[in-house]
GROMACS .gro file of C-alpha atoms in nm:
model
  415
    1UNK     CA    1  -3.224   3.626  -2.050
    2UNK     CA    2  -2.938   3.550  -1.817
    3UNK     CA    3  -3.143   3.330  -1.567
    4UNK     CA    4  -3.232   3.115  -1.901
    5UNK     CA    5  -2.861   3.069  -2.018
    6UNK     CA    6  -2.810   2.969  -1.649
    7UNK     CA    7  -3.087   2.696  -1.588
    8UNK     CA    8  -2.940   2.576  -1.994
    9UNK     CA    9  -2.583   2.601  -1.822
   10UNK     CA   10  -2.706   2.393  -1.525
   11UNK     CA   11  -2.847   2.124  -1.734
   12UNK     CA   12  -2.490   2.136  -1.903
   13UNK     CA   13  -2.365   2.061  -1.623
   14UNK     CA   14  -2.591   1.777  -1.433
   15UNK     CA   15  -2.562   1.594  -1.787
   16UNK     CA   16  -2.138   1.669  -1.780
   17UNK     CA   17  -2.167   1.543  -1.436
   18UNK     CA   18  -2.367   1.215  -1.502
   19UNK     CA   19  -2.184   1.136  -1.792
   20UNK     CA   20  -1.798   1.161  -1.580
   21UNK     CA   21  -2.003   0.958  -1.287
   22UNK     CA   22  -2.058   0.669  -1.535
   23UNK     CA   23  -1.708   0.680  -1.633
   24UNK     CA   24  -1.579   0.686  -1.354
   25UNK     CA   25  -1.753   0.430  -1.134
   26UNK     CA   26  -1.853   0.244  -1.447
   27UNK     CA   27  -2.277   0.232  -1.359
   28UNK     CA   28  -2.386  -0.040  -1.616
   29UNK     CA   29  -2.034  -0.051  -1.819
   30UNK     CA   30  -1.884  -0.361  -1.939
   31UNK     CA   31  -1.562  -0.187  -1.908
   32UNK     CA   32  -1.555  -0.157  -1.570
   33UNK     CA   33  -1.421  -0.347  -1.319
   34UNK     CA   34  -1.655  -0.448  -0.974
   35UNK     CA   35  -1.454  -0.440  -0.648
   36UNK     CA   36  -1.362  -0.760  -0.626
   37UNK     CA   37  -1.166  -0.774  -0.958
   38UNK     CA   38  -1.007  -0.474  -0.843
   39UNK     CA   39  -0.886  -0.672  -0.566
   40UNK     CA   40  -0.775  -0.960  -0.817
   41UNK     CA   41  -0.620  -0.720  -1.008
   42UNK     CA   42  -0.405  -0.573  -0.744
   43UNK     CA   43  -0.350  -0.883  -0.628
   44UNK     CA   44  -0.092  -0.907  -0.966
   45UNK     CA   45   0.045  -0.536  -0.981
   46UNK     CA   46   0.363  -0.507  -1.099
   47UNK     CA   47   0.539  -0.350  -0.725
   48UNK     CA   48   0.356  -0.716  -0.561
   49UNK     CA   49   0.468  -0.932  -0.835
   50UNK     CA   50   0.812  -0.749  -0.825
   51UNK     CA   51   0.809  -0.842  -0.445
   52UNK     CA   52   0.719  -1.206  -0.443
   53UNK     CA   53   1.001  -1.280  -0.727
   54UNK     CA   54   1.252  -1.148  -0.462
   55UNK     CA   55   1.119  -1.338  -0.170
   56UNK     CA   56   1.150  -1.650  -0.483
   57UNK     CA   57   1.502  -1.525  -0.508
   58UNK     CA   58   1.602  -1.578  -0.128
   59UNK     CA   59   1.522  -1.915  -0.098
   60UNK     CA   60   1.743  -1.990  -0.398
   61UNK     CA   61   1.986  -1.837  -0.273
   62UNK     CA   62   1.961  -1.971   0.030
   63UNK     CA   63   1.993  -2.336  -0.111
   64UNK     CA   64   2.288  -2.205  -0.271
   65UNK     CA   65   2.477  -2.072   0.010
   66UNK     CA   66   2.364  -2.399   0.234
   67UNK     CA   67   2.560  -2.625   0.009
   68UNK     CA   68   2.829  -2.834   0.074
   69UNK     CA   69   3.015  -2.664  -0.293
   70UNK     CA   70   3.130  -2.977  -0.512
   71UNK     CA   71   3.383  -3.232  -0.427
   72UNK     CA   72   3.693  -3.133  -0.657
   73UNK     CA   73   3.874  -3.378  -0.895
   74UNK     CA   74   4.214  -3.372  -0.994
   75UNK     CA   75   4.458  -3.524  -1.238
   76UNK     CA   76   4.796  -3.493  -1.153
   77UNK     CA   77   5.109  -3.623  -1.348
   78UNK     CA   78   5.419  -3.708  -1.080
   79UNK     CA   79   5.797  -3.686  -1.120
   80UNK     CA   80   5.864  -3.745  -1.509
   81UNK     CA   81   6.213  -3.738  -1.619
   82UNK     CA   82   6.257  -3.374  -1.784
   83UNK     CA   83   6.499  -3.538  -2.040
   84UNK     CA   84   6.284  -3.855  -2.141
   85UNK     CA   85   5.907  -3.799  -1.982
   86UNK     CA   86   5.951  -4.165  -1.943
   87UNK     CA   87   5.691  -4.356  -1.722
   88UNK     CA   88   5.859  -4.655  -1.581
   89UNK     CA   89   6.199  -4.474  -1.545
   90UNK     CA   90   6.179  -4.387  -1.113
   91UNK     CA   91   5.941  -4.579  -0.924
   92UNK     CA   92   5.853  -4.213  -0.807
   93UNK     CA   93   5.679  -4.151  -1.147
   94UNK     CA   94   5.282  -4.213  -1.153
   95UNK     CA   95   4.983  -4.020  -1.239
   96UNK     CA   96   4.789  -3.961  -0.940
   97UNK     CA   97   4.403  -3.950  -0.929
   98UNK     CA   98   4.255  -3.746  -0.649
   99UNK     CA   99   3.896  -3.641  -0.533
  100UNK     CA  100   3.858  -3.338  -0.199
  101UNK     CA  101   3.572  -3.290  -0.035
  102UNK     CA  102   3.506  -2.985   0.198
  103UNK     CA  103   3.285  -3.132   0.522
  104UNK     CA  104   3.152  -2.896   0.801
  105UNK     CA  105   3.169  -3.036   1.146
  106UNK     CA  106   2.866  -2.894   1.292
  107UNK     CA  107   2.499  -2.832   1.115
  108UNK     CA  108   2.597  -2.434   1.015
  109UNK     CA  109   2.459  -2.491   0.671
  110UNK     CA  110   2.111  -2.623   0.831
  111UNK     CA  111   2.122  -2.258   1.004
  112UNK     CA  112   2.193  -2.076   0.681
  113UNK     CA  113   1.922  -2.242   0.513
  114UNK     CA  114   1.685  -2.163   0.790
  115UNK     CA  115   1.818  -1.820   0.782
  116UNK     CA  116   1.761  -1.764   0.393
  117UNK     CA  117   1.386  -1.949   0.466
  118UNK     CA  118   1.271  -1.706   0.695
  119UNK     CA  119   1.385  -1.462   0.501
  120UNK     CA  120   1.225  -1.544   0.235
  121UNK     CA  121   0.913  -1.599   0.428
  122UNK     CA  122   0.966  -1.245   0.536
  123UNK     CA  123   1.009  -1.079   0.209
  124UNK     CA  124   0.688  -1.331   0.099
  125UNK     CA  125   0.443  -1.136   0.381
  126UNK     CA  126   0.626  -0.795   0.258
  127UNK     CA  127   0.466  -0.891  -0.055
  128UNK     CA  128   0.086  -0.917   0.134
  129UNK     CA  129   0.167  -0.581   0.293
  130UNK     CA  130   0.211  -0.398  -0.017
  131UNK     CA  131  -0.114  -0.576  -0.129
  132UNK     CA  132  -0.279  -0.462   0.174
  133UNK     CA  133  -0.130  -0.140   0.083
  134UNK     CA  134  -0.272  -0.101  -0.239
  135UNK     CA  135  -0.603  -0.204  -0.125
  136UNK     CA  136  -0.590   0.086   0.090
  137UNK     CA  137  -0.497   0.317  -0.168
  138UNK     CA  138  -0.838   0.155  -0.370
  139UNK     CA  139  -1.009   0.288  -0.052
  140UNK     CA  140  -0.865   0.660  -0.034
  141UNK     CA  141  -0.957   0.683  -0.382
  142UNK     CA  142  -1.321   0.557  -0.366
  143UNK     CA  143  -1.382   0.751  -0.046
  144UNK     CA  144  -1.254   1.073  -0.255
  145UNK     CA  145  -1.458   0.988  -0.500
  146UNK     CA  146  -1.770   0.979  -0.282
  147UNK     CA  147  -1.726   1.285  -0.127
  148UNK     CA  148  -1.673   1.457  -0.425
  149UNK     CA  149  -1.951   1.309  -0.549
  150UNK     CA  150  -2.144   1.432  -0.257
  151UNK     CA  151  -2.028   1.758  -0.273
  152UNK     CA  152  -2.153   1.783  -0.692
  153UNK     CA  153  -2.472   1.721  -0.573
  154UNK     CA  154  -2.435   1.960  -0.291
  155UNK     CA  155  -2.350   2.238  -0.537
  156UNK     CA  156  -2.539   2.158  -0.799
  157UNK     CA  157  -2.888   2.169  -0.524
  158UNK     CA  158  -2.736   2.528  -0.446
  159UNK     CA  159  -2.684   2.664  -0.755
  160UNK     CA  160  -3.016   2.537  -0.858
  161UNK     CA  161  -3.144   2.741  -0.546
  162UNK     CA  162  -2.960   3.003  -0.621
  163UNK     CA  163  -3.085   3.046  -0.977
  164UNK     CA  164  -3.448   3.043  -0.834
  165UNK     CA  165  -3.307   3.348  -0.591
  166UNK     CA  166  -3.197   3.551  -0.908
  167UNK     CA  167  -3.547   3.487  -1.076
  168UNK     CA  168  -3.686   3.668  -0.776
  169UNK     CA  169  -3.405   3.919  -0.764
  170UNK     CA  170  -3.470   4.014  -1.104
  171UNK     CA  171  -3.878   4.069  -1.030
  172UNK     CA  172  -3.795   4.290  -0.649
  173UNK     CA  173  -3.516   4.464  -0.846
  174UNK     CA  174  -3.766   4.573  -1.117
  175UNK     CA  175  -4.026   4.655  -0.848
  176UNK     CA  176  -3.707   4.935  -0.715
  177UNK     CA  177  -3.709   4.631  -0.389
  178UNK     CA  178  -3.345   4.571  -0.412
  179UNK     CA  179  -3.026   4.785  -0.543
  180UNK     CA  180  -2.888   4.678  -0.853
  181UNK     CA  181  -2.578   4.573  -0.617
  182UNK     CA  182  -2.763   4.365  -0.449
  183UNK     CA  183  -2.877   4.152  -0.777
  184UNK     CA  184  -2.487   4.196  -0.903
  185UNK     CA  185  -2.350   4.017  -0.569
  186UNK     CA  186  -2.603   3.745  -0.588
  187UNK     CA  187  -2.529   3.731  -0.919
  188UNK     CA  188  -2.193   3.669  -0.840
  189UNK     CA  189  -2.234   3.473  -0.581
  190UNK     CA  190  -2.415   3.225  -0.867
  191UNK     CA  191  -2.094   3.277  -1.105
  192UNK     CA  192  -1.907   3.113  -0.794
  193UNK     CA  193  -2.117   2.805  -0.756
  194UNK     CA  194  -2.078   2.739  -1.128
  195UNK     CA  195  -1.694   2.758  -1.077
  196UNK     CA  196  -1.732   2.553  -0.725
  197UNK     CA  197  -1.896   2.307  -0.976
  198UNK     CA  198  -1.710   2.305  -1.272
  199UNK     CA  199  -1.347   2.224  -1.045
  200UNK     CA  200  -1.479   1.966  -0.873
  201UNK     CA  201  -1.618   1.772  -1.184
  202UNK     CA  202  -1.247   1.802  -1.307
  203UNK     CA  203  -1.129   1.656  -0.994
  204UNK     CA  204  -1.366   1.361  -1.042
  205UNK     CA  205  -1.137   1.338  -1.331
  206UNK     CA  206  -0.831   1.314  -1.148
  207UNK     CA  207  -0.888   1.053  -0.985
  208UNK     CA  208  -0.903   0.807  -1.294
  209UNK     CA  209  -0.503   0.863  -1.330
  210UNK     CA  210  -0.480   0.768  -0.962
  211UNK     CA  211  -0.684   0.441  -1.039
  212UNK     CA  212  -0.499   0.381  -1.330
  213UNK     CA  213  -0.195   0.286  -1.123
  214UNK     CA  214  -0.374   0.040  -0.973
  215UNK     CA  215  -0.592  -0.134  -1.171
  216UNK     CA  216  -0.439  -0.019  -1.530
  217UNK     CA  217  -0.525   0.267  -1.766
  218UNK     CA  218  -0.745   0.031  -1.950
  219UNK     CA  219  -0.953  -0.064  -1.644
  220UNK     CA  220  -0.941   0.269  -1.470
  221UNK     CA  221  -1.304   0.225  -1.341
  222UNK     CA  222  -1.495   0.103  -1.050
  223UNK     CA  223  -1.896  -0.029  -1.065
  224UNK     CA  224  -2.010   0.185  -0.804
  225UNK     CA  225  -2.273  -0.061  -0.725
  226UNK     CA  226  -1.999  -0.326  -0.627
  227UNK     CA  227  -1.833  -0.134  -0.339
  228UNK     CA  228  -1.898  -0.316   0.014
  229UNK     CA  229  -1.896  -0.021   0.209
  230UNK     CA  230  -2.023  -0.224   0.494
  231UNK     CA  231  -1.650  -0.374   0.530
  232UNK     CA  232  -1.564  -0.056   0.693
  233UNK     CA  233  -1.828  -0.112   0.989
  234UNK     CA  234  -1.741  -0.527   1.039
  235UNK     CA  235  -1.572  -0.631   1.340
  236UNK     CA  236  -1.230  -0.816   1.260
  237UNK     CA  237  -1.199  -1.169   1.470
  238UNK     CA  238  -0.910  -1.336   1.276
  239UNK     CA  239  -0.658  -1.025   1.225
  240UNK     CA  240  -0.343  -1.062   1.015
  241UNK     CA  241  -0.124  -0.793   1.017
  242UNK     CA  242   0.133  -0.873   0.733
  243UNK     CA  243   0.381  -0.609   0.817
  244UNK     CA  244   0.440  -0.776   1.155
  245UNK     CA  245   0.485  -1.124   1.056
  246UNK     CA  246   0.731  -1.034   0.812
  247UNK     CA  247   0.912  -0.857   1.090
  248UNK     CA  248   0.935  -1.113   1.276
  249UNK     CA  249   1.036  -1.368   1.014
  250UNK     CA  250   1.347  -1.137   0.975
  251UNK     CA  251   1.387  -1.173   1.355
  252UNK     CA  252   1.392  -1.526   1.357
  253UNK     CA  253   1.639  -1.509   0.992
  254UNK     CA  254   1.870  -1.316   1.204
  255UNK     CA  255   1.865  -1.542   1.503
  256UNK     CA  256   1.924  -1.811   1.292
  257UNK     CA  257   2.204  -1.650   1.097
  258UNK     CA  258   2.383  -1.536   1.441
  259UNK     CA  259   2.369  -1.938   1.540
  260UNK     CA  260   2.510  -1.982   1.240
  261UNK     CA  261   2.824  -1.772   1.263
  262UNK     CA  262   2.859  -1.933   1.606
  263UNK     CA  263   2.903  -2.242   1.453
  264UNK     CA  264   3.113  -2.144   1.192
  265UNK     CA  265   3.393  -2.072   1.430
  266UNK     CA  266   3.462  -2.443   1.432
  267UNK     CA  267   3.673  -2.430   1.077
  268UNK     CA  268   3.542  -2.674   0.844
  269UNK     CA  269   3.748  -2.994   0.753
  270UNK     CA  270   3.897  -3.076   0.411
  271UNK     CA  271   3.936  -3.443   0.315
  272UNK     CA  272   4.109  -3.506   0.026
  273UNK     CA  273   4.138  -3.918  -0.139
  274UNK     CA  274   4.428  -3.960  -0.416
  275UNK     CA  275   4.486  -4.268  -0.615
  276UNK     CA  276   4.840  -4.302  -0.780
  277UNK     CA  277   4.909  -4.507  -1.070
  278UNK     CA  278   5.280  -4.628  -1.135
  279UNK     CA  279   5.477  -4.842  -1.360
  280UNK     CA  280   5.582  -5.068  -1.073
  281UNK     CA  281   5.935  -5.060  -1.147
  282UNK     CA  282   5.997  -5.169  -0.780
  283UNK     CA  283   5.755  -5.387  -0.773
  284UNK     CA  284   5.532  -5.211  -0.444
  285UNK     CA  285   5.208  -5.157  -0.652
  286UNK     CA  286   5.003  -4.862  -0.693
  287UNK     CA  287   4.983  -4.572  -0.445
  288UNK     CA  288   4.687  -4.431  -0.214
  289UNK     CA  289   4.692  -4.140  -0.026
  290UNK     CA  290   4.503  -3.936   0.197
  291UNK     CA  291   4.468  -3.576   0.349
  292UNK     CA  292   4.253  -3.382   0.577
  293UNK     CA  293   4.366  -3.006   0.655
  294UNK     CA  294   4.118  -2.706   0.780
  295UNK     CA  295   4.189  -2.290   0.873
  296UNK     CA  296   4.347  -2.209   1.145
  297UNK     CA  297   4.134  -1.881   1.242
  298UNK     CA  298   4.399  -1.657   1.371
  299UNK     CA  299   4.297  -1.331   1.201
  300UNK     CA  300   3.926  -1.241   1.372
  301UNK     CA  301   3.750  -1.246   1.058
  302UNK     CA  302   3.521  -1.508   1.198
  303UNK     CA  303   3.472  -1.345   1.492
  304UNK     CA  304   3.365  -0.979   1.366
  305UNK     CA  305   3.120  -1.177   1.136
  306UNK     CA  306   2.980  -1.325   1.418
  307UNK     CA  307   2.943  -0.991   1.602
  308UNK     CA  308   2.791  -0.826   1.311
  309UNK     CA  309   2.537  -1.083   1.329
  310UNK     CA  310   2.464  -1.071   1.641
  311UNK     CA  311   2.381  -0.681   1.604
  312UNK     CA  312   2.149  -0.746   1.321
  313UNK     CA  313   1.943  -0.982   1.513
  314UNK     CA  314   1.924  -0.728   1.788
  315UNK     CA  315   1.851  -0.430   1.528
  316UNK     CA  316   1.589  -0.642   1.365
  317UNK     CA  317   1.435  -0.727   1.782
  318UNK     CA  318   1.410  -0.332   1.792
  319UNK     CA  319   1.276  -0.291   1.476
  320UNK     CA  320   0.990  -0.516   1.574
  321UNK     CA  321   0.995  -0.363   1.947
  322UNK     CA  322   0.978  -0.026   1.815
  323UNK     CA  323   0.682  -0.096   1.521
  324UNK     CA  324   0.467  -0.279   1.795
  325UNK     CA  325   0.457  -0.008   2.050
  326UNK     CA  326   0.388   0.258   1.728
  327UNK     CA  327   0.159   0.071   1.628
  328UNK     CA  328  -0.043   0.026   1.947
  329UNK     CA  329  -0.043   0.423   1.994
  330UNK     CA  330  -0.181   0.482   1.612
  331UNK     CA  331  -0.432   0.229   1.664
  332UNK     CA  332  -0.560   0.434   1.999
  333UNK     CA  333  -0.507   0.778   1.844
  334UNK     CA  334  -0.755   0.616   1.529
  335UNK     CA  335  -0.966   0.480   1.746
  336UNK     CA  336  -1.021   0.793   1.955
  337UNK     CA  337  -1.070   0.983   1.626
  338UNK     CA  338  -1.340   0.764   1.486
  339UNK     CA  339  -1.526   0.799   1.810
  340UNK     CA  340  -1.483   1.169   1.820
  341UNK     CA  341  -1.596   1.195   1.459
  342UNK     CA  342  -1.904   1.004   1.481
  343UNK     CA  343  -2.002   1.189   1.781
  344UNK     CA  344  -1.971   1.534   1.585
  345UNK     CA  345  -2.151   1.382   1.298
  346UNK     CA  346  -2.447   1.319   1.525
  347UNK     CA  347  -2.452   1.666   1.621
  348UNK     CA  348  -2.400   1.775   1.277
  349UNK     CA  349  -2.687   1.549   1.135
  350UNK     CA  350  -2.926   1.568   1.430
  351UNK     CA  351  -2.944   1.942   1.492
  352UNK     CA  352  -2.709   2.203   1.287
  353UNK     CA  353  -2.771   2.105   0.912
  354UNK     CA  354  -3.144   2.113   1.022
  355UNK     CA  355  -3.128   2.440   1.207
  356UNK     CA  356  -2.900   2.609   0.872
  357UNK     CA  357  -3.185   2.420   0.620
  358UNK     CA  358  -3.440   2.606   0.844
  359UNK     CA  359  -3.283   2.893   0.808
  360UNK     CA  360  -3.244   2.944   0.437
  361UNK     CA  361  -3.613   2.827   0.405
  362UNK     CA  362  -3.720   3.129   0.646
  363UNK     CA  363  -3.489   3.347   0.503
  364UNK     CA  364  -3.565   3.286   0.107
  365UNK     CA  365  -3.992   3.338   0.189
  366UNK     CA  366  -3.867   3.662   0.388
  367UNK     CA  367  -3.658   3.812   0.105
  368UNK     CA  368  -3.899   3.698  -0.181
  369UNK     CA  369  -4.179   3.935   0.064
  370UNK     CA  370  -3.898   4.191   0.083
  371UNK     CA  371  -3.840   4.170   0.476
  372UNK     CA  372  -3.466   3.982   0.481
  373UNK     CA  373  -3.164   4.158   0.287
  374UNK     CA  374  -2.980   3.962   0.000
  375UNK     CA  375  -2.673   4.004   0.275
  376UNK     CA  376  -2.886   3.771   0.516
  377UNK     CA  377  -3.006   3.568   0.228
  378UNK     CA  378  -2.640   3.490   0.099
  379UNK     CA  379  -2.563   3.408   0.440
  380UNK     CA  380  -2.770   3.141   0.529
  381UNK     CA  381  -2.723   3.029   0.206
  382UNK     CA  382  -2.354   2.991   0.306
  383UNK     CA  383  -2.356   2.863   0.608
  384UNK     CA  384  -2.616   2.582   0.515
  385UNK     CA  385  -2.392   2.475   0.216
  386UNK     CA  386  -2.073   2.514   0.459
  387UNK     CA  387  -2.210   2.254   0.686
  388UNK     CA  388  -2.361   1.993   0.392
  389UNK     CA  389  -1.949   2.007   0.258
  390UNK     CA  390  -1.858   1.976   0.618
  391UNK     CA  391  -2.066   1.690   0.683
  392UNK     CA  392  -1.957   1.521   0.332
  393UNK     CA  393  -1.567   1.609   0.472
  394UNK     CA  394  -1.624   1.414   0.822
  395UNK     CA  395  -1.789   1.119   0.650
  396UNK     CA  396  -1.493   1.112   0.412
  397UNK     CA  397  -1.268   1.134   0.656
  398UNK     CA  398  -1.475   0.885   0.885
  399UNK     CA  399  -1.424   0.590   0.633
  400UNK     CA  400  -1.096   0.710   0.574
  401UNK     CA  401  -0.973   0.619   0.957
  402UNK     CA  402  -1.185   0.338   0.995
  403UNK     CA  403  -0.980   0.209   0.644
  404UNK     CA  404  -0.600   0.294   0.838
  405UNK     CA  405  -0.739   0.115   1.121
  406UNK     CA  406  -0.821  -0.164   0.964
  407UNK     CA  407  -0.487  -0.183   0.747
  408UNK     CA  408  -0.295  -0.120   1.084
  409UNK     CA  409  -0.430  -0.384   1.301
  410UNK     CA  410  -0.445  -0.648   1.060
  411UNK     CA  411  -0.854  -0.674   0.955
  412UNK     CA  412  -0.984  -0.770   0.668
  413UNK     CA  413  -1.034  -0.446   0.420
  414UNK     CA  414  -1.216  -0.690   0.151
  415UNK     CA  415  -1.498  -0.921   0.113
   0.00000   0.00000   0.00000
């Protein structure tokens, strides 16, 4: 009776199972998207969007703060009579007409704009990064969903193996073969693999909130059949590593904005054009007049702005110094650890998992004759399932490297 309700249980579950894989990876749905949309998709999330509008936002403001400012007109009544307001009382009465003009002496504004441009192009490949990012993330989750896919069917082998084992438990513990604990823990042990099974096919869950960030709740699937996995395994010729070239962007903005401040220590000039009109009382016409003034820079201000700049530009130097020389270390420690992973996958594949399948092959014919103990049994049966989950883990983890590696130096993580 119970080994029936199990095998009905099992069949529960490889139908729960199939179902959650075709909503999640979307195998011949019209709701879900392939790879490549995903891509497209990310391409307009909301945090990249939110980034590009910013790096829109510099160069504005950098045309603003490269401007001239507007010449400044002024009307200007002169010298009426407070008893009469009379015009052609004084031949110092007039109404004067003026226009100033403020005009840098060097090419400082140039600089700012080039500042505020690079900038801009820096925040612009901040925006690529975060794409890059994201596309990463899209990785992390498909590789998780792999492996837990892999390890399902992993369990779901066992525990149909194991269900075959209590069949023949029941029959040697009826012949007085086995002790009634010995059925109990391998009765247990098949209670276990149904719990193994039933957490992992709610993790497969999970993971549709995680690509609901990315691709939105409405899209939150992935054709299965549309993931390049051979991406992971192409040589990159043409690298592009986003994160750098927006670094040094924002170098070469803070270079600029330190030549900049330089300049500005020459004070601009301030020409100012006025045009009187009078009553010509004495005869001598109209006036014109004329003005040019500029700061006197007496109070440092100038200078400690030009100082600050010149420590940003060698902060942002750093920045870039420092990232480069992290960077080169990650990319050896990754590079190391795909090598080292492959090689204990070879081992793994080549001789263990064959040696543990083996094994539980000798071992289930022994016990089903009544030569091997259920202790023996369960313990091949563990070790052999310990290595297929082990095996599933390193692959995971295999693409999972190769993916930082590629997002580090710069390759290209889609088709």
């Amino acid at each position: 009776m119970r080994s029936n309700t199990v095998v009905a249980n099992y069949g529960d579950n490889v139908k729960y199972y199939f179902i959650t894989t075709i909503f999640m990876f979307g195998a011949g749905s019209s709701y879900a998207f392939t790879f490549q949309e995903a891509i497209e998709s990310i391409s307009k999330h909301a945090s990249v969007q939110a980034i590009e509008q910013k790096s829109n936002a510099t160069e504005q403001e950098g045309k603003n703060m490269s401007a001239w400012g507007d010449p400044m007109l002024k009307v200007t009544a002169k010298n009426f009579p407070i008893e009469s307001l009379s015009f052609d009382q004084t031949p110092m009465t007039g109404i004067e007409f003026g226009i100033a003009q403020n005009i840098p002496i060097t090419n400082k504004f140039g600089k700012i704009q080039d500042a505020y441009n690079q900038l801009a192009l820096a925040t612009q490949y901040q925006s690529q990064d975060k794409k890059r990012e994201l596309i990463r993330s899209l990785w992390l989750i498909l590789i998780e969903n792999q492996k837990i896919d892999e390890e399902i069917k992993i369990v779901e082998e066992n525990l149909q193996w194991i269900d075959n084992i209590v069949l023949i438990s029941q029959r040697l513990y009826a012949n007085g073969s086995i002790s009634q604990q010995a059925l109990l823990d391998i009765k247990i042990r098949q209670s276990e693999l149904d719990a193994q099974l039933s957490n992992k096919r709610f993790t497969l869950k999970e993971q549709v909130d995680l690509l609901g960030y990315l691709l939105g709740f409405d899209h939150s699937s992935i054709d299965k059949d549309s993931i390049p996995w051979s991406v992971l395994d192409q040589a990159d010729e043409n690298l592009n590593d986003a994160k750098v070239k927006s670094m040094q962007h924002m170098v070469a903005s803070k270079e600029s904005a330190l030549i900049a401040k330089k300049r500005d220590l020459v004070p601009d000039v301030t020409l100012s054009l006025g045009y009187t009109l009078r009553s010509d009382v004495d005869q001598n016409g109209d006036f014109v007049s004329a003005t040019i003034g500029f700061p006197f820079p007496v109070s440092g201000k100038k200078t400690a702005s030009r100082i600050k700049a010149m420590h940003e530009k060698v902060s942002a130097e750093k920045n870039l110094e420092d990232y480069n020389i992290f960077k080169e270390s990650r990319l050896r420690q990754q590079k190391n650890r795909i090598e080292m992973i492959n090689q204990e996958l070879v081992i793994l594949n080549e001789r263990t998992i064959e040696f543990a399948k083996n094994s539980r092959e000798i071992t289930s014919k022994s016990y089903s004759h009544g030569t091997s103990t259920y202790i023996e049994l369960l313990q091949s049966e563990l070790k052999l399932q310990e290595l297929l989950l082990q095996q599933s883990q390193l692959e995971a983890e295999l693409r999972a490297t190769k993916v930082a590696y590629k997002y580090l130096s710069g390759g290209n993580l889609h088709v």
